[in-house]
XYZ file of C-alpha atoms in Angstrom:
693
model
C 51.134 -35.106 -7.819
C 48.067 -37.102 -6.096
C 44.612 -36.556 -6.636
C 42.987 -34.444 -3.975
C 39.917 -36.475 -2.222
C 36.822 -35.933 -0.783
C 38.605 -36.057 2.994
C 39.678 -32.345 2.400
C 38.188 -29.806 4.296
C 35.926 -28.445 1.353
C 32.592 -28.756 -0.696
C 32.453 -27.565 -4.529
C 29.852 -26.520 -6.280
C 30.961 -28.673 -9.202
C 29.352 -32.502 -9.392
C 33.673 -33.336 -9.865
C 35.064 -31.918 -6.844
C 38.058 -30.755 -6.755
C 39.786 -30.694 -9.879
C 43.549 -32.899 -9.844
C 46.502 -30.737 -8.197
C 49.017 -29.097 -10.228
C 51.946 -26.982 -9.475
C 51.778 -23.432 -11.006
C 54.888 -21.520 -11.344
C 54.521 -17.895 -10.382
C 56.291 -15.565 -13.009
C 58.973 -13.391 -12.980
C 58.867 -9.998 -11.290
C 57.260 -7.548 -13.760
C 57.596 -3.723 -14.124
C 53.941 -3.685 -14.383
C 51.731 -3.620 -11.589
C 48.840 -5.994 -13.865
C 49.825 -9.691 -14.676
C 49.796 -10.962 -18.345
C 46.065 -11.548 -17.678
C 44.852 -8.960 -14.994
C 42.988 -10.407 -12.257
C 41.044 -7.440 -9.724
C 38.400 -7.436 -7.573
C 39.507 -10.750 -5.553
C 36.969 -12.034 -3.083
C 36.103 -12.816 -0.236
C 37.481 -9.439 1.069
C 37.413 -6.580 3.225
C 36.942 -2.710 2.734
C 40.173 -2.312 4.987
C 42.879 -4.807 3.207
C 44.996 -4.609 6.455
C 42.094 -7.022 7.697
C 40.762 -10.266 6.443
C 37.364 -11.807 5.627
C 35.978 -14.247 7.751
C 33.531 -17.053 7.775
C 32.075 -19.945 9.402
C 32.573 -23.668 9.659
C 29.941 -24.709 7.115
C 29.635 -21.967 5.298
C 29.097 -21.927 1.613
C 31.353 -18.898 0.673
C 31.550 -17.261 -2.679
C 35.047 -16.730 -4.308
C 35.085 -13.877 -7.007
C 37.517 -12.180 -9.407
C 37.470 -10.318 -12.377
C 39.836 -11.530 -15.052
C 40.517 -10.665 -19.281
C 42.740 -10.543 -21.542
C 42.866 -8.636 -24.918
C 41.183 -10.096 -28.072
C 39.073 -12.688 -28.386
C 40.757 -16.086 -27.099
C 39.297 -17.181 -24.143
C 41.004 -17.578 -20.309
C 40.490 -19.713 -17.741
C 40.498 -19.228 -13.621
C 41.099 -21.288 -10.871
C 41.160 -21.206 -7.170
C 43.630 -22.870 -4.821
C 43.052 -22.870 -1.442
C 45.200 -23.776 1.228
C 43.599 -25.561 4.373
C 44.976 -24.837 7.969
C 46.341 -28.398 8.212
C 48.236 -27.595 4.984
C 46.136 -29.636 2.405
C 45.674 -28.134 -0.648
C 42.292 -28.335 -3.180
C 42.172 -26.331 -7.232
C 38.891 -25.074 -8.068
C 37.721 -24.604 -11.580
C 35.607 -20.835 -11.742
C 33.206 -20.098 -14.162
C 32.497 -17.218 -15.665
C 29.345 -15.259 -14.837
C 27.345 -13.608 -17.812
C 27.476 -9.972 -16.313
C 29.161 -8.088 -18.566
C 32.041 -7.290 -15.790
C 34.201 -10.094 -16.717
C 33.726 -11.665 -13.157
C 34.618 -15.627 -12.278
C 33.253 -17.266 -9.698
C 32.667 -20.489 -7.596
C 30.734 -21.631 -4.302
C 33.107 -23.906 -1.836
C 31.874 -24.989 1.852
C 34.958 -24.400 4.073
C 34.239 -27.298 6.620
C 37.601 -26.815 8.643
C 38.042 -23.865 11.396
C 41.004 -22.129 11.568
C 43.217 -19.754 9.039
C 42.819 -20.814 4.970
C 44.767 -19.266 2.391
C 43.693 -18.786 -0.992
C 44.971 -17.721 -4.653
C 43.407 -16.891 -8.056
C 45.319 -18.591 -10.738
C 44.529 -17.297 -14.468
C 45.704 -18.476 -17.949
C 45.056 -18.972 -21.768
C 42.428 -21.680 -21.937
C 43.690 -23.260 -25.365
C 41.171 -25.720 -25.482
C 38.267 -23.598 -24.990
C 39.656 -21.016 -27.751
C 40.321 -23.902 -29.902
C 36.441 -25.125 -29.152
C 34.520 -21.991 -29.507
C 36.013 -21.391 -32.971
C 35.687 -24.986 -33.996
C 32.141 -24.121 -33.259
C 31.911 -21.246 -35.668
C 34.226 -22.642 -38.239
C 32.815 -25.941 -38.708
C 29.514 -25.709 -39.812
C 30.418 -22.641 -41.858
C 33.083 -24.689 -43.492
C 35.658 -22.247 -42.990
C 39.548 -23.415 -42.417
C 37.824 -26.954 -41.310
C 40.675 -28.614 -41.833
C 43.128 -26.823 -40.112
C 40.514 -26.339 -37.323
C 40.603 -29.954 -36.658
C 44.324 -30.249 -37.020
C 44.589 -27.566 -34.422
C 42.308 -29.594 -32.453
C 43.886 -32.768 -33.119
C 47.307 -31.357 -31.876
C 45.663 -30.462 -28.630
C 44.768 -33.458 -27.977
C 48.180 -35.243 -28.707
C 50.126 -32.766 -26.512
C 47.522 -33.621 -23.566
C 47.628 -37.439 -23.816
C 51.318 -37.217 -24.155
C 51.086 -35.871 -20.050
C 52.157 -38.527 -17.269
C 49.811 -37.411 -14.574
C 46.520 -38.044 -16.755
C 44.695 -41.278 -16.092
C 44.927 -43.814 -18.538
C 41.722 -43.986 -19.606
C 41.543 -40.398 -20.428
C 44.675 -40.127 -22.128
C 43.538 -43.236 -24.521
C 40.336 -41.039 -25.215
C 42.027 -38.402 -26.307
C 44.364 -40.351 -28.622
C 41.219 -41.585 -30.247
C 39.932 -38.345 -30.804
C 42.736 -37.322 -32.177
C 42.894 -39.664 -34.834
C 38.882 -39.346 -35.391
C 39.572 -35.773 -36.406
C 42.347 -36.310 -38.569
C 40.577 -39.056 -40.638
C 39.114 -38.415 -43.909
C 35.963 -39.918 -42.968
C 35.016 -37.389 -40.472
C 32.482 -35.494 -41.642
C 31.155 -31.878 -40.203
C 28.891 -33.577 -37.833
C 31.200 -36.199 -36.493
C 33.823 -32.983 -36.213
C 31.064 -31.087 -33.905
C 30.308 -34.422 -31.741
C 33.961 -34.446 -30.972
C 34.160 -30.790 -30.492
C 31.009 -30.805 -27.870
C 31.908 -34.183 -26.613
C 31.580 -33.468 -22.673
C 34.355 -36.293 -21.645
C 36.888 -34.138 -23.861
C 35.824 -30.642 -22.098
C 35.938 -32.583 -18.764
C 39.270 -33.508 -19.233
C 40.673 -30.391 -20.256
C 39.130 -28.854 -17.364
C 40.241 -31.331 -14.718
C 43.599 -30.482 -16.261
C 43.519 -27.491 -18.737
C 46.312 -26.878 -21.587
C 47.008 -23.199 -20.112
C 49.388 -20.588 -21.383
C 50.706 -17.216 -19.971
C 49.601 -18.498 -16.505
C 49.443 -15.199 -14.448
C 48.957 -15.908 -10.468
C 47.105 -13.471 -8.273
C 48.788 -12.417 -4.555
C 47.728 -14.685 -1.687
C 45.083 -13.623 1.065
C 44.135 -15.205 4.220
C 40.661 -16.041 5.238
C 39.675 -16.765 8.807
C 37.198 -19.789 9.366
C 35.474 -19.884 13.032
C 33.464 -22.220 14.620
C 29.557 -22.844 13.563
C 28.404 -21.152 16.283
C 30.078 -17.862 15.397
C 27.783 -17.932 12.067
C 24.879 -20.214 13.332
C 22.352 -19.692 15.938
C 18.864 -18.924 17.480
C 19.666 -16.808 20.924
C 17.306 -15.814 23.757
C 17.754 -13.541 26.800
C 16.396 -13.473 29.936
C 17.494 -11.836 33.221
C 18.196 -14.636 35.714
C 17.131 -12.489 38.645
C 13.267 -12.495 36.869
C 13.426 -16.301 36.492
C 11.550 -17.986 39.295
C 10.918 -14.406 41.154
C 7.936 -14.506 43.405
C 5.922 -11.807 45.141
C 6.030 -12.395 48.803
C 3.335 -11.346 51.158
C 4.234 -7.991 51.623
C 4.065 -7.524 48.265
C 8.024 -7.370 47.766
C 10.185 -9.492 45.296
C 11.840 -12.336 46.362
C 14.528 -12.162 43.298
C 15.067 -15.104 41.096
C 19.031 -16.949 41.707
C 21.108 -18.997 38.973
C 19.234 -21.812 40.787
C 15.726 -20.603 39.831
C 16.721 -19.777 36.508
C 17.996 -22.988 35.398
C 14.229 -24.816 36.124
C 13.515 -21.942 32.980
C 16.677 -23.786 30.800
C 14.048 -26.481 29.813
C 11.593 -23.837 28.246
C 14.123 -22.765 26.280
C 15.629 -25.376 25.186
C 12.137 -26.874 24.046
C 11.833 -23.704 22.049
C 14.576 -24.354 20.012
C 17.338 -21.723 20.926
C 20.719 -22.870 21.607
C 22.393 -19.742 23.169
C 21.057 -17.742 26.381
C 22.388 -14.447 27.077
C 22.561 -13.121 29.970
C 22.542 -9.549 30.971
C 25.457 -8.219 33.419
C 25.448 -10.751 36.198
C 27.446 -8.715 38.687
C 26.979 -6.889 41.633
C 25.085 -3.673 41.083
C 25.868 -0.029 42.429
C 23.642 1.781 44.773
C 24.519 5.545 44.248
C 22.142 7.065 41.672
C 20.495 3.385 41.510
C 17.493 3.577 38.825
C 14.139 3.082 39.891
C 11.130 1.886 37.922
C 10.957 3.235 34.072
C 14.470 4.514 34.525
C 13.597 7.172 37.696
C 16.250 8.674 39.843
C 14.157 7.295 43.164
C 15.160 3.892 43.744
C 13.602 2.304 46.511
C 15.401 0.229 48.825
C 13.983 -2.816 47.561
C 14.500 -1.381 43.877
C 17.455 -3.597 41.593
C 19.017 -1.276 39.652
C 19.833 -1.964 36.470
C 22.519 -4.695 35.998
C 24.389 -2.257 33.608
C 25.634 -0.345 36.633
C 28.408 -2.426 37.244
C 30.057 -2.641 40.663
C 30.170 -2.547 44.497
C 31.408 -3.053 47.948
C 30.634 -6.541 46.975
C 32.995 -6.921 43.771
C 32.923 -6.264 40.056
C 33.025 -7.011 36.763
C 34.662 -10.286 37.553
C 32.133 -11.073 41.029
C 28.409 -12.958 40.858
C 25.809 -9.918 42.003
C 25.009 -11.840 45.534
C 21.690 -12.093 45.034
C 21.936 -14.320 42.419
C 24.142 -17.418 44.040
C 28.178 -17.753 44.081
C 30.482 -18.296 41.519
C 30.112 -22.277 41.811
C 26.377 -21.311 41.162
C 26.952 -19.773 38.204
C 29.038 -22.479 36.844
C 26.377 -25.092 37.567
C 24.136 -22.582 35.768
C 26.409 -22.972 32.863
C 26.989 -26.796 33.304
C 23.295 -27.119 33.251
C 22.541 -25.297 30.284
C 25.357 -27.391 28.422
C 23.247 -30.679 29.479
C 20.043 -28.969 27.541
C 22.037 -28.174 24.645
C 22.828 -24.546 25.308
C 25.464 -21.825 25.667
C 25.307 -19.243 27.788
C 26.546 -15.631 26.379
C 27.574 -13.422 28.820
C 27.148 -9.558 28.639
C 31.046 -7.703 28.674
C 30.088 -3.861 29.600
C 32.490 -1.646 29.830
C 31.813 0.572 32.543
C 31.815 1.256 36.316
C 28.538 2.489 38.740
C 30.349 5.101 41.237
C 30.681 2.193 43.593
C 33.015 0.086 41.650
C 36.245 -0.974 43.207
C 37.560 0.509 40.196
C 36.335 4.300 41.082
C 38.743 4.209 44.316
C 41.589 1.845 43.038
C 41.741 2.999 39.581
C 40.086 6.757 39.252
C 42.541 7.495 36.143
C 40.030 5.502 34.385
C 37.360 7.412 34.444
C 36.983 11.110 33.014
C 37.238 13.814 36.062
C 35.077 17.277 35.349
C 36.387 20.883 35.935
C 34.305 20.828 39.164
C 36.068 17.336 40.352
C 33.147 15.396 39.738
C 33.651 12.012 37.723
C 31.612 12.321 34.144
C 28.830 10.158 34.300
C 27.242 8.800 31.082
C 25.154 10.355 28.961
C 23.457 9.387 25.184
C 21.130 13.073 24.993
C 18.761 13.092 25.878
C 19.129 9.900 28.099
C 21.201 10.680 31.216
C 22.912 7.545 33.065
C 23.658 8.922 36.357
C 24.562 5.388 37.670
C 27.070 4.482 35.273
C 30.851 5.817 34.854
C 32.155 5.108 31.378
C 35.920 4.141 30.830
C 38.434 6.742 29.388
C 40.523 4.421 27.044
C 43.154 6.836 26.767
C 44.266 7.602 30.337
C 45.837 4.149 31.142
C 45.640 2.351 28.189
C 47.831 -0.641 29.378
C 46.667 -1.029 32.526
C 42.933 -1.242 31.279
C 43.661 -3.418 28.502
C 45.598 -5.649 31.226
C 41.866 -5.620 33.526
C 39.790 -6.298 30.844
C 41.822 -9.038 29.431
C 41.983 -10.454 33.192
C 37.908 -10.337 33.093
C 37.828 -12.292 29.815
C 39.832 -14.636 30.626
C 38.251 -15.350 34.020
C 34.957 -15.690 32.624
C 35.973 -17.863 29.973
C 37.711 -20.607 33.093
C 33.855 -20.363 34.262
C 32.790 -22.189 31.008
C 31.532 -18.767 28.937
C 32.487 -18.706 25.167
C 30.646 -16.284 24.067
C 30.517 -12.307 24.885
C 27.975 -10.010 24.040
C 29.285 -6.754 23.817
C 27.493 -3.409 25.003
C 28.171 -0.526 23.492
C 31.836 -1.162 21.316
C 31.134 1.770 18.881
C 31.628 3.723 22.299
C 35.357 2.754 22.773
C 38.487 2.881 20.657
C 38.529 0.265 17.844
C 41.907 -0.572 18.115
C 41.600 -1.878 21.568
C 38.648 -4.255 20.340
C 40.944 -5.452 17.401
C 43.926 -5.857 20.264
C 41.506 -7.466 22.554
C 39.765 -9.985 20.180
C 42.726 -11.125 18.463
C 44.550 -11.512 22.085
C 41.613 -13.753 22.912
C 41.576 -15.397 19.682
C 44.870 -16.450 19.888
C 44.660 -18.384 23.266
C 41.056 -19.509 22.572
C 40.005 -19.570 19.221
C 36.103 -20.579 20.162
C 35.242 -17.822 21.872
C 32.519 -15.314 20.075
C 32.470 -11.696 20.564
C 28.942 -10.145 19.547
C 28.809 -6.183 18.787
C 26.031 -4.570 20.124
C 27.009 -1.673 17.390
C 23.465 0.158 17.069
C 25.340 3.157 15.435
C 27.010 4.589 12.039
C 27.882 2.334 9.142
C 31.162 3.176 9.402
C 31.726 1.842 13.034
C 29.511 -0.814 12.941
C 31.504 -2.352 9.706
C 34.721 -1.200 11.271
C 34.263 -3.176 14.201
C 33.182 -6.207 12.319
C 36.498 -5.627 10.314
C 38.251 -5.578 13.379
C 37.569 -8.494 14.514
C 34.028 -9.089 16.555
C 32.042 -12.469 15.308
C 28.526 -11.199 14.851
C 27.404 -7.878 15.073
C 23.285 -6.319 16.081
C 22.418 -4.011 12.656
C 19.677 -1.809 12.043
C 16.914 -4.866 11.479
C 14.712 -3.886 14.224
C 14.115 -0.458 12.240
C 13.546 -1.846 9.160
C 10.015 -2.856 8.310
C 8.760 -1.870 5.112
C 9.530 -3.842 1.936
C 11.805 -2.019 -0.004
C 13.200 -1.459 3.253
C 13.795 -5.119 4.125
C 14.772 -5.721 0.542
C 17.863 -3.266 0.416
C 18.870 -4.167 4.040
C 18.802 -8.255 3.500
C 20.514 -7.737 0.225
C 23.445 -5.390 1.242
C 23.957 -8.189 3.930
C 23.909 -11.052 1.824
C 26.016 -10.011 -0.992
C 27.786 -6.388 -0.124
C 29.130 -6.516 3.607
C 28.981 -10.517 3.803
C 32.846 -11.018 3.731
C 33.300 -9.843 7.698
C 29.948 -8.923 8.866
C 27.547 -11.437 10.416
C 24.202 -10.008 11.292
C 22.451 -11.196 14.501
C 19.008 -10.332 13.487
C 17.431 -9.607 17.334
C 13.940 -8.880 17.227
C 13.530 -6.732 20.295
C 15.643 -5.721 23.162
C 15.476 -4.541 26.613
C 16.162 -1.090 24.923
C 14.338 -1.420 21.692
C 10.445 -1.667 21.226
C 9.901 -0.333 18.203
C 6.418 1.404 16.768
C 6.222 -1.800 14.310
C 5.902 -4.065 17.324
C 4.065 -0.990 19.646
C 1.078 -0.565 16.910
C 1.790 -3.988 14.882
C -0.374 -6.275 17.238
C 0.173 -10.055 17.349
C 0.621 -10.308 13.650
C 3.585 -7.641 13.740
C 5.552 -10.144 16.303
C 4.953 -13.068 14.057
C 5.960 -11.113 11.263
C 9.122 -9.607 12.525
C 9.945 -13.555 13.791
C 9.713 -15.265 10.788
C 11.950 -12.953 8.767
C 14.664 -12.670 11.823
C 14.874 -16.656 11.925
C 14.590 -16.948 7.615
C 16.854 -14.583 6.556
C 19.921 -14.675 8.686
C 21.643 -18.223 10.053
C 21.938 -16.116 13.369
C 18.924 -14.130 15.288
C 17.552 -13.551 18.647
C 14.760 -13.052 20.723
C 14.506 -11.084 23.978
C 12.363 -12.790 26.346
C 8.520 -11.148 26.600
C 8.339 -11.224 22.823
C 6.555 -14.507 23.132
C 4.077 -13.238 25.193
C 3.603 -9.731 22.820
C 4.725 -6.818 25.816
C 4.143 -4.201 23.103
C 3.162 -1.000 25.816
C 5.968 1.363 25.733
C 6.968 3.822 28.192
C 5.486 7.132 27.011
C 8.055 8.979 24.775
C 9.878 6.245 24.434
C 10.700 2.842 22.281
C 11.323 1.052 25.363
C 8.686 -1.157 27.167
C 7.156 0.120 30.245
C 7.858 -1.266 33.460
C 11.256 -2.349 31.728
C 12.824 -5.264 33.603
C 16.279 -3.300 32.939
C 14.884 -1.624 36.201
C 12.630 -4.122 38.257
C 12.110 -7.331 38.089
C 9.600 -9.289 35.576
C 7.269 -11.871 36.713
C 5.688 -14.272 34.350
C 4.054 -17.205 34.025
C 5.135 -18.777 30.708
C 2.920 -21.867 30.634
C -0.389 -20.750 31.739
C 0.154 -17.855 28.794
C 0.859 -20.910 26.579
C -2.242 -22.966 28.130
C -4.114 -20.047 27.507
C -2.907 -19.820 23.485
C -1.626 -16.377 24.325
C 1.926 -17.690 23.732
C 3.868 -16.803 20.556
C 6.277 -19.969 21.753
C 4.667 -22.474 19.971
C 5.412 -20.296 16.348
C 9.121 -19.452 17.848
C 9.509 -23.438 18.560
C 8.143 -24.042 14.737
C 10.581 -21.645 13.354
C 13.605 -22.768 14.897
C 12.374 -26.685 14.102
C 12.376 -25.356 10.581
C 16.106 -23.872 11.275
C 17.447 -27.053 12.109
C 15.920 -29.292 9.189
C 16.940 -26.932 6.415
C 20.534 -26.215 5.922
C 19.745 -23.255 2.915
C 18.766 -21.244 6.220
C 21.519 -21.845 8.090
C 23.734 -20.033 5.247
C 23.309 -15.969 4.537
C 25.078 -15.383 1.352
C 22.365 -17.339 -0.707
C 19.657 -15.496 0.227
C 18.133 -13.392 -3.105
C 15.615 -10.957 -3.420
C 12.737 -12.416 -5.985
C 9.714 -9.633 -6.884
C 5.727 -9.240 -6.221
C 3.041 -7.030 -7.413
C 2.603 -5.761 -4.265
C 4.198 -3.342 -2.519
C 3.979 -5.110 0.824
C 4.747 -8.277 -0.042
C 8.031 -9.732 0.872
C 9.646 -12.588 -0.991
C 12.999 -13.810 -1.139
C 15.020 -17.622 -1.514
C 17.409 -19.331 -0.382
C 19.013 -22.415 -2.287
C 21.762 -24.951 -1.114
C 22.906 -27.004 -3.361
C 23.274 -30.925 -3.034
C 27.348 -30.911 -4.210
C 27.533 -27.978 -1.243
C 25.602 -29.881 1.655
C 26.662 -31.779 4.348
C 23.661 -35.026 3.415
C 24.636 -33.965 -0.535
C 20.666 -33.311 -0.770
C 19.887 -29.856 -2.370
C 17.615 -27.370 -0.502
C 15.415 -25.192 -1.249
C 13.129 -22.560 0.954
C 11.130 -19.438 -0.317
C 9.750 -16.821 2.055
C 6.651 -14.727 1.154
C 5.910 -12.606 3.987
C 3.154 -9.884 4.325
C 4.824 -6.904 6.003
C 2.005 -5.361 6.759
C 0.520 -6.411 9.850
C -2.728 -4.669 9.546
C -4.251 -6.063 6.178
C -4.625 -9.405 3.817
C -2.631 -9.151 0.804
C -3.670 -10.956 -2.648
C -0.488 -10.315 -5.678
C 1.434 -12.794 -7.965
C 5.021 -13.497 -7.038
C 7.662 -13.706 -9.855
C 10.522 -16.483 -9.073
C 14.051 -16.632 -10.575
C 13.435 -20.540 -10.529
C 16.616 -21.441 -12.511
C 18.805 -20.573 -9.989
C 17.796 -23.709 -8.123
C 17.987 -25.521 -11.358
C 14.366 -25.487 -12.568
C 13.519 -24.317 -16.029
C 11.015 -21.514 -16.296
C 7.676 -22.255 -16.752
C 8.170 -25.782 -15.117
C 5.970 -26.915 -12.547
C 7.095 -27.712 -9.123
C 5.424 -28.977 -5.564
C 6.085 -26.718 -2.618
C 5.090 -27.798 1.185
C 4.153 -24.626 3.520
C 6.546 -25.689 6.450
C 4.192 -23.390 8.746
C 0.338 -25.077 7.745
C 1.574 -27.772 6.221
C -0.549 -27.247 2.948
C 1.009 -28.266 -0.486
C 0.337 -26.377 -3.897
C 2.286 -26.812 -7.146
C 3.778 -23.455 -8.002
C 6.040 -22.406 -11.061
C 7.881 -18.987 -11.561
C 4.872 -17.053 -11.485
C 2.297 -17.758 -9.002
C -0.761 -16.478 -6.658
C -0.831 -15.959 -3.478
C -2.776 -13.996 -0.458
C -1.870 -13.436 2.938
C -4.059 -12.537 5.715
C -1.598 -10.580 8.630
C -4.554 -11.869 10.581
C -4.326 -15.448 10.376
C -0.882 -16.229 8.533
C 1.011 -13.216 7.585
C 3.942 -15.533 5.896
C 4.593 -18.706 3.936
C 7.734 -20.766 4.199
C 7.805 -22.599 1.576
C 9.957 -26.219 0.919
C 10.913 -26.907 -3.067
C 10.027 -30.732 -2.963
C 10.607 -31.578 -6.448
C 8.520 -31.724 -10.039
C 5.124 -31.861 -10.385
């Protein structure tokens, strides 16, 4: 068969790219569950095997399996990948020195669509011979027999017609040398260690006892499903102004469009809008979630529905549907995608309430149950009861999603998906994906681990996480390592630093240093992160007794002067701009699974690295980033950090040059390095490994 070329939609960690395709015939059915060479713990996978693992186009995916055989003979393992276009490629796996018989290979998947993969194991006759020869020839044990066994292997391989002529000549020559009487032990060992011979048998192994694993599917979605910098604002606040009588003239899609260049200049490529629909008046919430809204209070956008319409309508104060389409178009011209909130709930004034009262829960007193999250009460919101008319609700929600897709929306941020049936989301996302595979759903899943992970398995391309509440070094190490290596086959985190609902104690009391620290970790630890407007202004005053900003924008307009704050040096926007530029320029930061926790001697200095090998990158150049963060916003810390430099190809103890991408400073580092990080000045290093000193 023809040798695969680099036109295949993959990049592999081996410098030789894919190995030549060869057909492997699956063994006849067996009366045992295990194959001749047992294969297990195949990854990528999901905890529930009924769901497929996922990745995004351009993601480096670790393929791993456990494989072993009885005795001391050696085995080989290869990965057979089938791309969405039907093209196949083979990739040889390396044995991990973990004592668990783990084998793995890294492959960059470039094409969107459904891939399939399977592992194939075999008794590696060449590797077994080579290992024996390395031991027996120096010891003078059975040397003649060892040499003849090797020569016969070379003869057999040279006789294969699909081997290149140069390779066949090499093997024939080496077989003759092994049989030659003048070949001494040193010359024999030179043949044993000949990299050209090893490469020939790696590419086209002489295998026996072939075992073919099960075929698995892997869904690869578009890059935005896994990579992006999100910014959230309320369009009604952008361009809003105070009238002479003290009332607020709200912003519109037209005035909000004036903010788009500023968002784009900071480097954000996704703009998330809270619900843009008509807002109910019954039980409308006033400032700070009070029950006494005045006539000028705008209410919560999540109280969706009024006489003007429901989920398919635009709030009249924001403009028309044409205005929204123009806003989407203006955002696209600025390099920004619009993400729209999908909140499946209704205000008491929503048309659903009169047209489909069966979609809600009626209490014994005849009233409709409103939303509660004790002690919080949301009298202005009716939750949907998905069990009363599931077919009708499915049809209506699908109609709404299709409607907004037709307006140019390809990203939906889903509000509280864990309060709706999981099977509903599985159905909706699968149905939409079949029609519009570029659509992305983000789960606002601040919930227990099991439902959070269940939503990801069921199809949500992204998920909020517990990041906002993981603040200490120990918490962050455990949390980030889990994201990168435990749930990475199916859950893609979006590390929002704040939301309209979440202003953590860390931000309330950590001062400006806390804002820099959290943004640094979010932007470098995951390929997708987000910021809610006002973060760059260090808005850190909470409503007493809550984790929400006081004078919360959910219930009122927010007037901000972005330009003046930046001119006064009171804005984090320049630092966010720098972070997003670093993310664009360093592809290692646009990966999740390459994060490796490193060590420091201080309990507040978090250290992690991200490395992307040149063979796996689009440019062909490797990229290594070292992030060192003082997570204590109230102190200056001094410590030593300890790095596994061999992971990016630098032997322990070898000096190399790093550049701090925040300050521009350069240093010579090794695997053990002194750092001092002052939270009040620069709480973090983002270091780029430039090369050997």
